[in-house]
Amino acid sequence: MVGWAIAVHGGAGVDPNLPTERQELAKQLLTRCLNLGITALRSSVSAIDVVELIVRELETDPIFNSGRGSALTEDGTVEMEASIMDGPGRRCGAVSGVSTVKNPVSLARLVMEKSPHSYLAFSGAEDFAEQMAHALIIYSSGCGVEREENGYFVTEDNKGMLKIAQEANSIVFDYRIPTNGFESCGVGVESPIRMNGLPISVYAPETVGCVVVDSQGRCAAATSTGGLMNKRSGRIGDSPLIGAGTYACNICAVSCTGEGEAIIRGTLAREVAAVMEYKGLGLQEAVDFVIKERLDEGQAGLIAVSNTGEVACGFNCVGMFRGCATEDGFMEVAIWE
């Protein structure tokens, strides 16, 4: 028996001018999710069920960029993606290009549990969702596949930010940053922040994720996102990629957030487990090493738990929406350093 631990994030890279009320809403949601997870863990719910439960909660609330409230493609639609991984046996499931599934993380769970595959995308993922909805597959956690029209996911805030992004001819990471000052985000102004060598006007993604170790020492991770505002249709980020945005094994679980292309290049989530296994680093040491040594010039953050009940986080950008709790009573919700 080990002490359980949970960590949750709502994205790394936060606008320092984000209004106080927006910060408070984010912290309230993170606190609610932590309390939900704590209750489940105290009731001996398994790690894999808890991460799905928490990410579903985050996907259903439009505060962050996942599920309802997802960022919009250049065509004004949503293409959501998610992944989930169960440390015992390294079982995993992932989906991309989902546009009608209320909770993409649960579809990823179904890919893991009810298909011979690890990853389904676009029309294949939608067809699988339709099949699972008709089969009325429900797990012990009470989760299944619910379908919604694409319009359910599109909010007025999203529409406004897509318009701003298109007028600026740019990809925008945070679609809820106040519009004051966006007159400087046009194509004629070069941003100091780059993605794959190209300037990006704003860096503040709001992917969501959760990592858990339960009292049996089982680790699990899940990550979900709507991607980038004004992204090219068909773009896939790190969130559904096992080993990049999400990873869990018998020693730890990791969920990443930030510049997806940099996270993919660095196989960031897997690297945390690798340096723990091969270099003998502790959890926080491993997180710090990976953030410093594996991102090159990219900006990102991550949360992690170990099979001994440790919890850790790290980021190299301005803030990360995050919260964590452990069985010994520790609990923290924060945004800044």
Short mmCIF file of C-alpha atoms in Angstrom, two decimals:
data_model
loop_
_atom_site.label_atom_id
_atom_site.label_comp_id
_atom_site.label_asym_id
_atom_site.label_seq_id
_atom_site.Cartn_x
_atom_site.Cartn_y
_atom_site.Cartn_z
CA MET A 1 0.00 0.00 0.00
CA VAL A 2 1.25 3.50 -0.87
CA GLY A 3 -0.22 6.94 -0.38
CA TRP A 4 -2.34 8.10 -3.30
CA ALA A 5 -1.59 11.34 -5.16
CA ILE A 6 -3.28 13.35 -7.88
CA ALA A 7 -2.30 16.28 -10.08
CA VAL A 8 -4.35 18.18 -12.64
CA HIS A 9 -3.49 20.90 -15.13
CA GLY A 10 -5.32 23.38 -17.35
CA GLY A 11 -2.45 24.42 -19.57
CA ALA A 12 1.03 25.94 -19.42
CA GLY A 13 1.84 29.42 -20.67
CA VAL A 14 -0.51 31.96 -19.12
CA ASP A 15 -0.94 35.58 -20.15
CA PRO A 16 0.45 37.66 -17.23
CA ASN A 17 -2.35 40.17 -17.84
CA LEU A 18 -5.09 37.58 -17.53
CA PRO A 19 -7.98 39.19 -15.59
CA THR A 20 -8.28 38.24 -11.93
CA GLU A 21 -11.82 36.91 -12.41
CA ARG A 22 -10.60 34.56 -15.16
CA GLN A 23 -7.82 33.33 -12.88
CA GLU A 24 -10.30 32.71 -10.07
CA LEU A 25 -12.66 30.76 -12.34
CA ALA A 26 -9.77 28.56 -13.43
CA LYS A 27 -8.64 27.92 -9.86
CA GLN A 28 -12.19 27.13 -8.76
CA LEU A 29 -12.48 24.52 -11.52
CA LEU A 30 -9.13 22.97 -10.63
CA THR A 31 -10.13 22.86 -6.95
CA ARG A 32 -13.45 21.21 -7.81
CA CYS A 33 -11.63 18.60 -9.89
CA LEU A 34 -9.13 17.89 -7.12
CA ASN A 35 -11.91 17.44 -4.58
CA LEU A 36 -13.72 15.11 -6.97
CA GLY A 37 -10.56 13.07 -7.39
CA ILE A 38 -9.81 13.01 -3.67
CA THR A 39 -13.29 11.68 -2.94
CA ALA A 40 -12.85 8.95 -5.55
CA LEU A 41 -9.40 7.95 -4.32
CA ARG A 42 -10.60 7.79 -0.72
CA SER A 43 -13.26 5.38 -1.98
CA SER A 44 -10.57 3.15 -3.54
CA VAL A 45 -11.47 4.03 -7.14
CA SER A 46 -8.67 2.93 -9.48
CA ALA A 47 -6.19 5.41 -10.96
CA ILE A 48 -7.41 4.84 -14.53
CA ASP A 49 -11.03 5.54 -13.54
CA VAL A 50 -10.02 8.68 -11.66
CA VAL A 51 -8.05 10.27 -14.52
CA GLU A 52 -10.94 9.65 -16.89
CA LEU A 53 -13.43 11.08 -14.39
CA ILE A 54 -11.39 14.27 -13.86
CA VAL A 55 -10.63 14.92 -17.52
CA ARG A 56 -14.31 14.43 -18.34
CA GLU A 57 -15.10 17.14 -15.80
CA LEU A 58 -12.57 19.45 -17.44
CA GLU A 59 -13.90 18.68 -20.93
CA THR A 60 -17.47 19.45 -19.91
CA ASP A 61 -16.64 22.88 -18.46
CA PRO A 62 -15.78 25.48 -21.15
CA ILE A 63 -13.14 27.23 -19.02
CA PHE A 64 -10.22 25.37 -20.62
CA ASN A 65 -9.44 24.26 -24.16
CA SER A 66 -10.94 20.76 -24.32
CA GLY A 67 -14.36 19.31 -25.08
CA ARG A 68 -16.91 22.13 -24.92
CA GLY A 69 -14.99 25.35 -25.47
CA SER A 70 -12.33 23.79 -27.69
CA ALA A 71 -10.28 26.01 -29.95
CA LEU A 72 -11.53 26.30 -33.54
CA THR A 73 -9.83 25.29 -36.75
CA GLU A 74 -9.38 27.69 -39.64
CA ASP A 75 -12.75 26.37 -40.88
CA GLY A 76 -14.55 27.32 -37.65
CA THR A 77 -15.04 23.73 -36.47
CA VAL A 78 -13.56 21.73 -33.60
CA GLU A 79 -11.14 18.83 -34.02
CA MET A 80 -10.55 17.48 -30.53
CA GLU A 81 -7.97 14.96 -29.40
CA ALA A 82 -7.27 13.00 -26.24
CA SER A 83 -5.32 10.07 -24.85
CA ILE A 84 -5.34 7.90 -21.76
CA MET A 85 -2.79 5.42 -20.43
CA ASP A 86 -2.92 2.84 -17.67
CA GLY A 87 0.49 2.18 -16.10
CA PRO A 88 -0.05 -1.54 -15.35
CA GLY A 89 0.67 -3.21 -18.67
CA ARG A 90 1.14 0.19 -20.37
CA ARG A 91 -2.28 -0.06 -21.95
CA CYS A 92 -3.30 3.05 -23.88
CA GLY A 93 -5.88 4.60 -26.17
CA ALA A 94 -6.01 7.82 -28.16
CA VAL A 95 -8.20 9.75 -30.59
CA SER A 96 -7.76 12.75 -32.90
CA GLY A 97 -10.00 14.79 -35.15
CA VAL A 98 -13.10 14.13 -33.05
CA SER A 99 -15.93 16.59 -33.67
CA THR A 100 -19.09 15.10 -32.12
CA VAL A 101 -17.96 13.30 -28.95
CA LYS A 102 -18.81 15.17 -25.76
CA ASN A 103 -15.91 13.62 -23.84
CA PRO A 104 -13.03 12.59 -26.12
CA VAL A 105 -11.09 11.08 -23.19
CA SER A 106 -13.82 8.46 -22.77
CA LEU A 107 -13.62 7.58 -26.44
CA ALA A 108 -9.86 7.15 -26.00
CA ARG A 109 -10.62 4.84 -23.07
CA LEU A 110 -12.90 2.80 -25.31
CA VAL A 111 -10.18 2.55 -27.95
CA MET A 112 -7.97 1.09 -25.23
CA GLU A 113 -10.61 -1.26 -23.83
CA LYS A 114 -12.82 -2.21 -26.76
CA SER A 115 -10.67 -2.16 -29.88
CA PRO A 116 -7.52 -3.96 -31.02
CA HIS A 117 -5.90 -0.57 -31.68
CA SER A 118 -4.22 2.18 -29.69
CA TYR A 119 -5.11 5.22 -31.80
CA LEU A 120 -8.05 6.17 -34.05
CA ALA A 121 -8.44 9.46 -35.89
CA PHE A 122 -10.99 11.57 -37.77
CA SER A 123 -13.65 9.55 -39.61
CA GLY A 124 -12.37 6.31 -38.13
CA ALA A 125 -12.67 7.70 -34.60
CA GLU A 126 -16.15 9.07 -35.33
CA ASP A 127 -17.29 5.73 -36.77
CA PHE A 128 -15.97 3.97 -33.68
CA ALA A 129 -17.80 6.47 -31.46
CA GLU A 130 -21.03 5.75 -33.30
CA GLN A 131 -20.50 2.02 -32.86
CA MET A 132 -19.76 2.39 -29.14
CA ALA A 133 -22.75 4.69 -28.58
CA HIS A 134 -25.08 2.12 -30.13
CA ALA A 135 -23.48 -0.61 -28.03
CA LEU A 136 -24.18 1.48 -24.90
CA ILE A 137 -20.74 0.71 -23.47
CA ILE A 138 -20.56 2.01 -19.89
CA TYR A 139 -17.68 1.53 -17.48
CA SER A 140 -17.59 1.06 -13.74
CA SER A 141 -16.82 4.77 -13.51
CA GLY A 142 -20.17 5.48 -15.15
CA CYS A 143 -18.53 6.82 -18.30
CA GLY A 144 -19.55 6.13 -21.88
CA VAL A 145 -19.90 7.87 -25.24
CA GLU A 146 -22.22 10.85 -25.54
CA ARG A 147 -22.59 12.59 -28.90
CA GLU A 148 -23.27 16.26 -29.58
CA GLU A 149 -23.61 18.39 -32.68
CA ASN A 150 -20.46 20.35 -33.50
CA GLY A 151 -22.20 23.56 -32.45
CA TYR A 152 -22.31 22.38 -28.82
CA PHE A 153 -18.53 22.78 -28.62
CA VAL A 154 -18.40 26.24 -30.25
CA THR A 155 -18.71 29.21 -27.89
CA GLU A 156 -19.05 32.91 -28.68
CA ASP A 157 -15.62 33.51 -27.14
CA ASN A 158 -14.15 31.02 -29.58
CA LYS A 159 -15.79 32.69 -32.55
CA GLY A 160 -14.42 36.06 -31.49
CA MET A 161 -10.90 34.78 -31.02
CA LEU A 162 -10.96 32.92 -34.33
CA LYS A 163 -11.92 36.18 -36.05
CA ILE A 164 -9.03 37.98 -34.37
CA ALA A 165 -6.61 35.20 -35.28
CA GLN A 166 -7.71 35.18 -38.91
CA GLU A 167 -7.50 38.95 -39.20
CA ALA A 168 -3.99 38.78 -37.76
CA ASN A 169 -3.11 35.85 -40.06
CA SER A 170 -1.78 33.96 -37.07
CA ILE A 171 -2.20 30.86 -34.97
CA VAL A 172 -3.36 31.77 -31.48
CA PHE A 173 -2.68 29.47 -28.54
CA ASP A 174 -4.89 31.06 -25.90
CA TYR A 175 -8.27 31.97 -27.31
CA ARG A 176 -9.50 33.71 -24.17
CA ILE A 177 -6.74 36.26 -23.66
CA PRO A 178 -8.39 39.73 -23.57
CA THR A 179 -8.47 41.32 -26.99
CA ASN A 180 -6.81 44.53 -25.78
CA GLY A 181 -3.45 44.76 -27.47
CA PHE A 182 -4.21 42.35 -30.28
CA GLU A 183 -3.72 45.18 -32.75
CA SER A 184 0.00 44.38 -32.40
CA CYS A 185 -0.46 40.73 -33.39
CA GLY A 186 -0.63 41.31 -37.12
CA VAL A 187 1.58 39.64 -39.66
CA GLY A 188 3.85 42.70 -39.77
CA VAL A 189 4.90 42.27 -36.14
CA GLU A 190 7.31 39.43 -35.44
CA SER A 191 6.75 37.56 -32.20
CA PRO A 192 9.76 36.46 -30.14
CA ILE A 193 7.98 33.13 -29.60
CA ARG A 194 8.32 30.54 -32.32
CA MET A 195 6.89 27.13 -33.19
CA ASN A 196 8.96 25.03 -35.58
CA GLY A 197 10.90 28.21 -36.36
CA LEU A 198 7.82 30.25 -37.28
CA PRO A 199 6.67 33.25 -35.19
CA ILE A 200 3.55 32.81 -33.05
CA SER A 201 1.65 35.84 -31.80
CA VAL A 202 0.55 34.46 -28.42
CA TYR A 203 1.81 31.56 -26.32
CA ALA A 204 -0.69 30.34 -23.72
CA PRO A 205 -2.21 26.92 -24.41
CA GLU A 206 -4.91 25.51 -22.20
CA THR A 207 -4.77 21.76 -22.73
CA VAL A 208 -6.08 19.77 -19.75
CA GLY A 209 -4.68 16.69 -18.08
CA CYS A 210 -4.66 14.54 -14.98
CA VAL A 211 -2.22 12.07 -13.43
CA VAL A 212 -2.98 9.76 -10.52
CA VAL A 213 -1.35 7.09 -8.41
CA ASP A 214 -3.82 5.13 -6.31
CA SER A 215 -3.32 3.37 -2.99
CA GLN A 216 -2.26 0.21 -4.84
CA GLY A 217 0.61 2.07 -6.51
CA ARG A 218 -1.06 1.99 -9.94
CA CYS A 219 -0.29 5.03 -12.10
CA ALA A 220 -2.46 6.49 -14.88
CA ALA A 221 -2.51 9.61 -17.06
CA ALA A 222 -4.96 11.33 -19.41
CA THR A 223 -4.72 14.45 -21.58
CA SER A 224 -7.29 16.26 -23.74
CA THR A 225 -7.29 19.35 -25.95
CA GLY A 226 -8.94 21.27 -28.74
CA GLY A 227 -5.53 22.24 -30.11
CA LEU A 228 -4.62 25.63 -31.54
CA MET A 229 -7.00 28.42 -32.48
CA ASN A 230 -7.04 28.87 -36.27
CA LYS A 231 -5.01 25.68 -36.76
CA ARG A 232 -4.95 23.99 -40.14
CA SER A 233 -7.58 21.27 -40.37
CA GLY A 234 -5.92 17.92 -39.77
CA ARG A 235 -3.19 19.22 -37.45
CA ILE A 236 -2.38 16.78 -34.63
CA GLY A 237 -0.56 17.92 -31.51
CA ASP A 238 1.17 16.13 -28.67
CA SER A 239 -1.89 15.44 -26.49
CA PRO A 240 -2.99 12.20 -28.19
CA LEU A 241 0.54 10.95 -28.77
CA ILE A 242 1.61 8.34 -26.25
CA GLY A 243 5.11 9.14 -25.01
CA ALA A 244 4.85 12.78 -26.02
CA GLY A 245 1.83 14.37 -24.32
CA THR A 246 0.82 11.39 -22.18
CA TYR A 247 2.63 8.47 -20.60
CA ALA A 248 2.14 6.03 -17.72
CA CYS A 249 4.05 2.95 -16.63
CA ASN A 250 4.79 1.06 -13.45
CA ILE A 251 6.93 3.87 -12.00
CA CYS A 252 5.16 7.13 -12.93
CA ALA A 253 2.47 8.93 -14.93
CA VAL A 254 2.92 12.17 -16.88
CA SER A 255 0.67 14.65 -18.71
CA CYS A 256 2.17 17.50 -20.75
CA THR A 257 0.94 20.85 -22.01
CA GLY A 258 2.42 23.63 -24.09
CA GLU A 259 4.03 23.86 -27.50
CA GLY A 260 2.96 20.58 -29.01
CA GLU A 261 5.60 20.42 -31.70
CA ALA A 262 8.38 20.80 -29.10
CA ILE A 263 6.79 18.22 -26.81
CA ILE A 264 6.58 15.77 -29.72
CA ARG A 265 10.23 16.28 -30.69
CA GLY A 266 11.35 15.75 -27.11
CA THR A 267 9.02 12.78 -26.39
CA LEU A 268 8.58 14.70 -23.17
CA ALA A 269 6.29 12.45 -21.13
CA ARG A 270 8.26 9.29 -21.80
CA GLU A 271 11.52 11.08 -21.03
CA VAL A 272 10.44 11.63 -17.42
CA ALA A 273 10.00 7.88 -16.95
CA ALA A 274 13.21 7.14 -18.85
CA VAL A 275 15.48 9.30 -16.72
CA MET A 276 13.88 7.90 -13.57
CA GLU A 277 14.52 4.37 -14.82
CA TYR A 278 17.93 4.78 -16.43
CA LYS A 279 19.48 7.67 -14.49
CA GLY A 280 17.93 6.83 -11.12
CA LEU A 281 16.46 10.31 -10.64
CA GLY A 282 13.61 11.05 -8.26
CA LEU A 283 10.34 12.34 -9.67
CA GLN A 284 10.92 16.08 -9.23
CA GLU A 285 14.55 15.73 -10.36
CA ALA A 286 13.36 13.93 -13.48
CA VAL A 287 10.75 16.60 -14.23
CA ASP A 288 13.29 19.40 -13.78
CA PHE A 289 15.85 17.61 -15.97
CA VAL A 290 13.39 17.02 -18.80
CA ILE A 291 12.03 20.57 -18.77
CA LYS A 292 15.58 21.96 -18.88
CA GLU A 293 17.24 19.50 -21.27
CA ARG A 294 14.60 18.16 -23.64
CA LEU A 295 12.60 21.16 -24.86
CA ASP A 296 15.35 22.91 -26.86
CA GLU A 297 13.77 26.34 -27.43
CA GLY A 298 10.21 25.13 -26.90
CA GLN A 299 7.93 26.16 -24.05
CA ALA A 300 5.89 23.65 -22.10
CA GLY A 301 4.96 22.23 -18.73
CA LEU A 302 3.96 18.92 -17.21
CA ILE A 303 2.52 17.23 -14.15
CA ALA A 304 3.63 13.85 -12.82
CA VAL A 305 3.12 11.31 -10.03
CA SER A 306 5.26 8.35 -8.99
CA ASN A 307 4.29 4.89 -7.80
CA THR A 308 5.45 5.85 -4.30
CA GLY A 309 2.93 8.66 -3.94
CA GLU A 310 5.10 11.61 -5.00
CA VAL A 311 3.70 14.45 -7.05
CA ALA A 312 5.63 16.99 -9.14
CA CYS A 313 5.25 19.65 -11.81
CA GLY A 314 7.51 21.80 -13.92
CA PHE A 315 7.29 24.44 -16.65
CA ASN A 316 9.58 26.89 -18.45
CA CYS A 317 6.97 29.45 -19.47
CA VAL A 318 4.92 32.14 -17.73
CA GLY A 319 2.70 30.14 -15.42
CA MET A 320 0.74 26.91 -15.59
CA PHE A 321 -2.80 26.26 -14.37
CA ARG A 322 -2.27 23.35 -11.97
CA GLY A 323 -3.33 21.66 -8.76
CA CYS A 324 -2.23 18.65 -6.76
CA ALA A 325 -3.12 16.72 -3.62
CA THR A 326 -1.70 13.79 -1.66
CA GLU A 327 -3.11 11.36 0.86
CA ASP A 328 -1.24 13.03 3.74
CA GLY A 329 -3.44 16.12 3.40
CA PHE A 330 -1.32 18.32 1.15
CA MET A 331 -3.30 20.27 -1.46
CA GLU A 332 -2.30 23.17 -3.69
CA VAL A 333 -3.83 25.07 -6.60
CA ALA A 334 -1.64 27.60 -8.39
CA ILE A 335 -0.98 29.44 -11.64
CA TRP A 336 2.31 31.27 -11.25
CA GLU A 337 5.73 30.23 -9.94
#
